[in-house]
Short mmCIF file of C-alpha atoms in Angstrom, two decimals:
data_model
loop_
_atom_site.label_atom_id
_atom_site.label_comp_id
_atom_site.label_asym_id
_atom_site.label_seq_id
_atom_site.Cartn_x
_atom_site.Cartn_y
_atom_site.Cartn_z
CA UNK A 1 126.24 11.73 -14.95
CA UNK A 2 122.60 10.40 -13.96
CA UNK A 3 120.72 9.29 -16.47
CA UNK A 4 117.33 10.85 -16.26
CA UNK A 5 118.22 14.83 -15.00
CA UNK A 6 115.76 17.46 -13.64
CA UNK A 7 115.12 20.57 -12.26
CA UNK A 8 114.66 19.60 -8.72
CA UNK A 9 112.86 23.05 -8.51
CA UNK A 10 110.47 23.80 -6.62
CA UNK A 11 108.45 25.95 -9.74
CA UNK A 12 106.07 28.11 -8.56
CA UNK A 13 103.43 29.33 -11.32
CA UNK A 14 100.42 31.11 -10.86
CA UNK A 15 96.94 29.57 -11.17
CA UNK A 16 96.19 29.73 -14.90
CA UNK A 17 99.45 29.94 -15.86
CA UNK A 18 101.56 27.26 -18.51
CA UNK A 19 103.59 25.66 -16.03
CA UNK A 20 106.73 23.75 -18.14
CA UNK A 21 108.99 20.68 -16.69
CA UNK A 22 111.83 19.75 -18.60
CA UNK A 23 114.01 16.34 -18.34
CA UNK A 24 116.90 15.33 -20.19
CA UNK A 25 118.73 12.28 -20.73
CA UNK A 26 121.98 10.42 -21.37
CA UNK A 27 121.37 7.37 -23.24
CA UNK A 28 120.85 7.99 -26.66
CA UNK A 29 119.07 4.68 -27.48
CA UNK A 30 116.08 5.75 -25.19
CA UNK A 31 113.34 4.63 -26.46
CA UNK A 32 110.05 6.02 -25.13
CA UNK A 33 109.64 8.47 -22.17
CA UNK A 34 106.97 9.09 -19.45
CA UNK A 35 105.66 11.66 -17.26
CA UNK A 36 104.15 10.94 -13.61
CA UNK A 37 102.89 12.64 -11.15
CA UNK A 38 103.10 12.20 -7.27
CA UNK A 39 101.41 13.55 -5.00
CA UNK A 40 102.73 13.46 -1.12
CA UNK A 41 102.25 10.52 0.58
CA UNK A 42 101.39 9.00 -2.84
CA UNK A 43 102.69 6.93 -5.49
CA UNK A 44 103.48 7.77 -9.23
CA UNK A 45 100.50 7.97 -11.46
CA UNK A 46 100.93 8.15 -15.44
CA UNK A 47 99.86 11.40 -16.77
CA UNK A 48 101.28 10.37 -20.39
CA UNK A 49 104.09 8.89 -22.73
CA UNK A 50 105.64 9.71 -25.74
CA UNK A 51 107.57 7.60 -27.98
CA UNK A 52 108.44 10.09 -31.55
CA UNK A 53 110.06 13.40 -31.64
CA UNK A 54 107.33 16.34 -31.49
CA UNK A 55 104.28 17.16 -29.25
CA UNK A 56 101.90 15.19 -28.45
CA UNK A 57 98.76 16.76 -26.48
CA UNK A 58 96.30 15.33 -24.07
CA UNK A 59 94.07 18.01 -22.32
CA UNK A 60 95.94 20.43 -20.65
CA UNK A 61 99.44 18.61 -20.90
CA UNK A 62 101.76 18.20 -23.49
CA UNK A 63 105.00 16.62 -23.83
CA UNK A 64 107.29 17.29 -26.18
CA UNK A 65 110.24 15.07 -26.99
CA UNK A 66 113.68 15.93 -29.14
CA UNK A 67 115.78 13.06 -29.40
CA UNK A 68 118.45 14.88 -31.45
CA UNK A 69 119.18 16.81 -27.95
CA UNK A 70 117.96 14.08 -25.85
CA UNK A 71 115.30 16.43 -24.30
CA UNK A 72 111.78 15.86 -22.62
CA UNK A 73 109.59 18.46 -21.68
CA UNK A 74 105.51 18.42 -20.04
CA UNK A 75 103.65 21.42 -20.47
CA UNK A 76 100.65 22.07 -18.37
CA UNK A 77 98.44 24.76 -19.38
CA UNK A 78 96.07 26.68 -17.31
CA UNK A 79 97.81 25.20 -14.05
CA UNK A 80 95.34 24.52 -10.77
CA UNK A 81 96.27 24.43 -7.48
CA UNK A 82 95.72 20.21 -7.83
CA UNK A 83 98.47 20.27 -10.01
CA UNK A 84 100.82 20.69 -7.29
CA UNK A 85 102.56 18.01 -6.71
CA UNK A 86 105.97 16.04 -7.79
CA UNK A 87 106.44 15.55 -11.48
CA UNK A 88 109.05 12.73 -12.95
CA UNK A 89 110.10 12.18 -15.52
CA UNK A 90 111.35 8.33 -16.64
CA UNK A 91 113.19 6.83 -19.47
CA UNK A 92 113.42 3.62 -20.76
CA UNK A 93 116.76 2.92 -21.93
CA UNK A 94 118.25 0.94 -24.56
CA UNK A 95 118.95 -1.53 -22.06
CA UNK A 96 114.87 -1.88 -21.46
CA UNK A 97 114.79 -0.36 -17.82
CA UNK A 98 112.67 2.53 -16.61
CA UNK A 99 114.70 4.79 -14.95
CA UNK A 100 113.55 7.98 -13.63
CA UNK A 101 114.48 11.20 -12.98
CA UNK A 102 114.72 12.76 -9.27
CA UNK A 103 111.44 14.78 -9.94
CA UNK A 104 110.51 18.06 -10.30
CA UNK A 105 108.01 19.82 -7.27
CA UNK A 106 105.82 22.01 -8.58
CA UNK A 107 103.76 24.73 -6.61
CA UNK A 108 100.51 26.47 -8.22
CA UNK A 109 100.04 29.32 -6.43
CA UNK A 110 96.11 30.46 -5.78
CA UNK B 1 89.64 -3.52 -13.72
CA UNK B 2 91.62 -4.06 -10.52
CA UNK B 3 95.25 -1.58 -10.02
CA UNK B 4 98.51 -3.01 -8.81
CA UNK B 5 97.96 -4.24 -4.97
CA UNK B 6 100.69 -4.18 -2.41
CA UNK B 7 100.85 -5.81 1.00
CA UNK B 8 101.64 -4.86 3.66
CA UNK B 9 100.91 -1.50 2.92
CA UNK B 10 102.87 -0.32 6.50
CA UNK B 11 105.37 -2.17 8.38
CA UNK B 12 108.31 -1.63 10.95
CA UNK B 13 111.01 -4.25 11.28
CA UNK B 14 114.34 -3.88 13.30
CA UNK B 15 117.59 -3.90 12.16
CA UNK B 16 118.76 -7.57 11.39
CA UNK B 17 115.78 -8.92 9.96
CA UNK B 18 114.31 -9.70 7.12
CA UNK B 19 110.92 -8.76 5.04
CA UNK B 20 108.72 -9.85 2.19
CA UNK B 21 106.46 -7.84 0.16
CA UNK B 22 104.61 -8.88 -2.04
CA UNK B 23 102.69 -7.57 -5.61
CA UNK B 24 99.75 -8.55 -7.47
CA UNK B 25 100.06 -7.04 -11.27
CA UNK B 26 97.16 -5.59 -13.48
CA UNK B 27 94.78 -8.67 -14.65
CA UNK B 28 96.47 -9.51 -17.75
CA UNK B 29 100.12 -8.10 -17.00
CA UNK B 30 103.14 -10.12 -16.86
CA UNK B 31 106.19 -7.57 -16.15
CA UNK B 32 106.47 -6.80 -12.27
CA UNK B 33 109.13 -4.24 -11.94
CA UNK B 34 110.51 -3.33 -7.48
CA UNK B 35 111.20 0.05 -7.25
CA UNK B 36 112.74 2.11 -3.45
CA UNK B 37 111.89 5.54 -3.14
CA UNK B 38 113.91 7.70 -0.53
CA UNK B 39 114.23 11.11 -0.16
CA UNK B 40 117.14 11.57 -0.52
CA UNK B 41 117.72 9.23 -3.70
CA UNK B 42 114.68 9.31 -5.66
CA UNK B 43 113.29 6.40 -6.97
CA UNK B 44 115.65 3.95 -7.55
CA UNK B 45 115.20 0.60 -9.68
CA UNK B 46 115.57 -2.99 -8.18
CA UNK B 47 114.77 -5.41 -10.64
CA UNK B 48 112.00 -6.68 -12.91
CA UNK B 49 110.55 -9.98 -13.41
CA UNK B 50 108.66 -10.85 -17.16
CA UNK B 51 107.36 -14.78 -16.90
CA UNK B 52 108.93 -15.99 -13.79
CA UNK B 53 112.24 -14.92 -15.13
CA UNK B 54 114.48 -11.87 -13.86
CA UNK B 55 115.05 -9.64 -17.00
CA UNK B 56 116.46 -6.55 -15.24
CA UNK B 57 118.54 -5.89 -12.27
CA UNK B 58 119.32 -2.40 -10.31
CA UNK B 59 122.31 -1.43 -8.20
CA UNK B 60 121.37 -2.46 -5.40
CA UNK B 61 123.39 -5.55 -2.83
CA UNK B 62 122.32 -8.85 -2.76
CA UNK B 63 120.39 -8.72 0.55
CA UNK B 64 117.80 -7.41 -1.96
CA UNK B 65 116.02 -10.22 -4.32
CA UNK B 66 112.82 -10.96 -5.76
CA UNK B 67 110.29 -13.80 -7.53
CA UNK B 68 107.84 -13.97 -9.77
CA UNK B 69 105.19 -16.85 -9.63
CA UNK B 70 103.35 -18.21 -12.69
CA UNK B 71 100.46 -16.27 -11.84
CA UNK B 72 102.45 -13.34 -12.07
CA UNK B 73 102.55 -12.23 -8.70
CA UNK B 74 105.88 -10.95 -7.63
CA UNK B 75 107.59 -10.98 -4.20
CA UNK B 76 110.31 -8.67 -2.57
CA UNK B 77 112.86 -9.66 0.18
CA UNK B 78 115.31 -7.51 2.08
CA UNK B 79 117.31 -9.53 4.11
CA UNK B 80 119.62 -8.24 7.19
CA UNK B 81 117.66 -4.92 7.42
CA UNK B 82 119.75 -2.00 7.85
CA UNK B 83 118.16 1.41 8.81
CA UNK B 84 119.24 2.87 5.49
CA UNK B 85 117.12 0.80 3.86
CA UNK B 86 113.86 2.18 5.12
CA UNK B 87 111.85 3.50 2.14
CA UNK B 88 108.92 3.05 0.42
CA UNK B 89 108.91 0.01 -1.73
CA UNK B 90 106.90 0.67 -5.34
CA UNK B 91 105.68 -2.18 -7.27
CA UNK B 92 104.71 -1.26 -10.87
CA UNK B 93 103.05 -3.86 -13.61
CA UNK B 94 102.79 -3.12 -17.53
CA UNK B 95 101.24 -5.42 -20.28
CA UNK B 96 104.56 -6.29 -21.67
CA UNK B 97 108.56 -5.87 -20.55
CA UNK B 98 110.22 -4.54 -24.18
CA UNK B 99 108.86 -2.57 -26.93
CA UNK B 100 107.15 1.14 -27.12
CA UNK B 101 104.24 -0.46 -25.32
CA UNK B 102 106.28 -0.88 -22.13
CA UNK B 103 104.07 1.38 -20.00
CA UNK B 104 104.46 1.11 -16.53
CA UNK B 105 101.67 1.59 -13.43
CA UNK B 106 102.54 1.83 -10.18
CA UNK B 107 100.83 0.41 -7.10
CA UNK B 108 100.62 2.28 -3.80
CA UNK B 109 103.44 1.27 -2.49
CA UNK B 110 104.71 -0.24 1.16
CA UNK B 111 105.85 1.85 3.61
CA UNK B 112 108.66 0.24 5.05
CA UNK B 113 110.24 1.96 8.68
CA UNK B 114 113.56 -0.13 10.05
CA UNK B 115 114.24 0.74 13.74
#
């Protein structure tokens, strides 16, 4: 089992729409959890983090976090063609490494 | 405030040789963490380095290793290059190594092509 899972996708979501990633993960002592984005040719950029069960919100995105089912999820509302790109997801364990997910591609469609 | 800065950014090196990269952290950070991205893998962790001192290792063979120097600049070796080991080479700095605040940030990488 890895320990950072996604939907290696791609999602396609029409402009405007709530696009919605989801991540889980295997070690239970995970302690905070991070979303990135990557474009092409790019590397990872930090779109947010999210250490305590619930939502937290920042513009259009919002993660959401249940520990009880070891479960991350990014919501991105009224999606834009920019959005398209790779989204991981990362974890950092119990043993204090960040270890990420395979990523998710994501396609907003015009 | 300055990002993480890799050099080289490109390079091609054939089989049998070796390679150093090298990372400059975030003014201020002291965690350098080595990460390989592939296609076919994903990114994959390599080690980090928190005051000179290795505090994290990945799964990867020992032709891989790393330093930190008091400044908190970080190096990357690969010796005995194989093709499989082509990749892009991530180096990502945060303000601490443990704790909630552990935030990584990535720099933009160095494309490495083994012939």
């Amino acid at each position: 089992q890895k320990e950072v899972e996604q939907n290696s996708g791609p999602l396609s979501v029409p402009e405007g729409a709530i696009a919605s990633l989801n991540c889980t993960y295997s070690d239970r002592g995970s302690q905070s959890f991070f979303w990135y984005r990557q474009y092409s040719g790019k590397s990872p950029e930090l779109i947010m983090f999210i250490y305590s069960n619930g939502d937290k919100e920042d513009g259009r995105f919002t993660a959401q976090l249940n520990k009880a089912s070891q479960y991350v999820s990014l919501l991105i509302r009224d999606s834009q063609p920019s959005d398209s790109a790779t989204y991981l997801c990362a974890a950092k364990t119990s043993y204090d490494k960040v270890i990420f997910g395979p990523g998710t591609s994501l396609s907003v469609i015009p | 405030k300055a990002g993480v800065t890799q050099t080289p950014r490109y390079l091609i090196k054939t089989r049998g040789q070796q390679v150093t990269l090298s990372c400059s952290p975030i003014s201020g950070h002291r965690s350098v963490s080595w990460y390989q991205q592939t296609p076919g893998q994903g990114l994959q962790f390599l080690f980090e380095y928190f005051s000179e001192t290795q505090r994290n290792k990945g799964n990867f063979p020992g032709r891989f290793s790393g330093r930190q120097f008091s400044n908190s600049r970080s190096e990357m070796n690969v010796s005995t290059l194989e093709l499989g080991d082509s990749a892009l080479y991530l180096c990502a700095s945060s303000l601490v190594a443990s704790g909630a605040q552990h935030t990584i940030y990535f720099g933009e990488g160095s494309w490495l092509t083994v012939v």
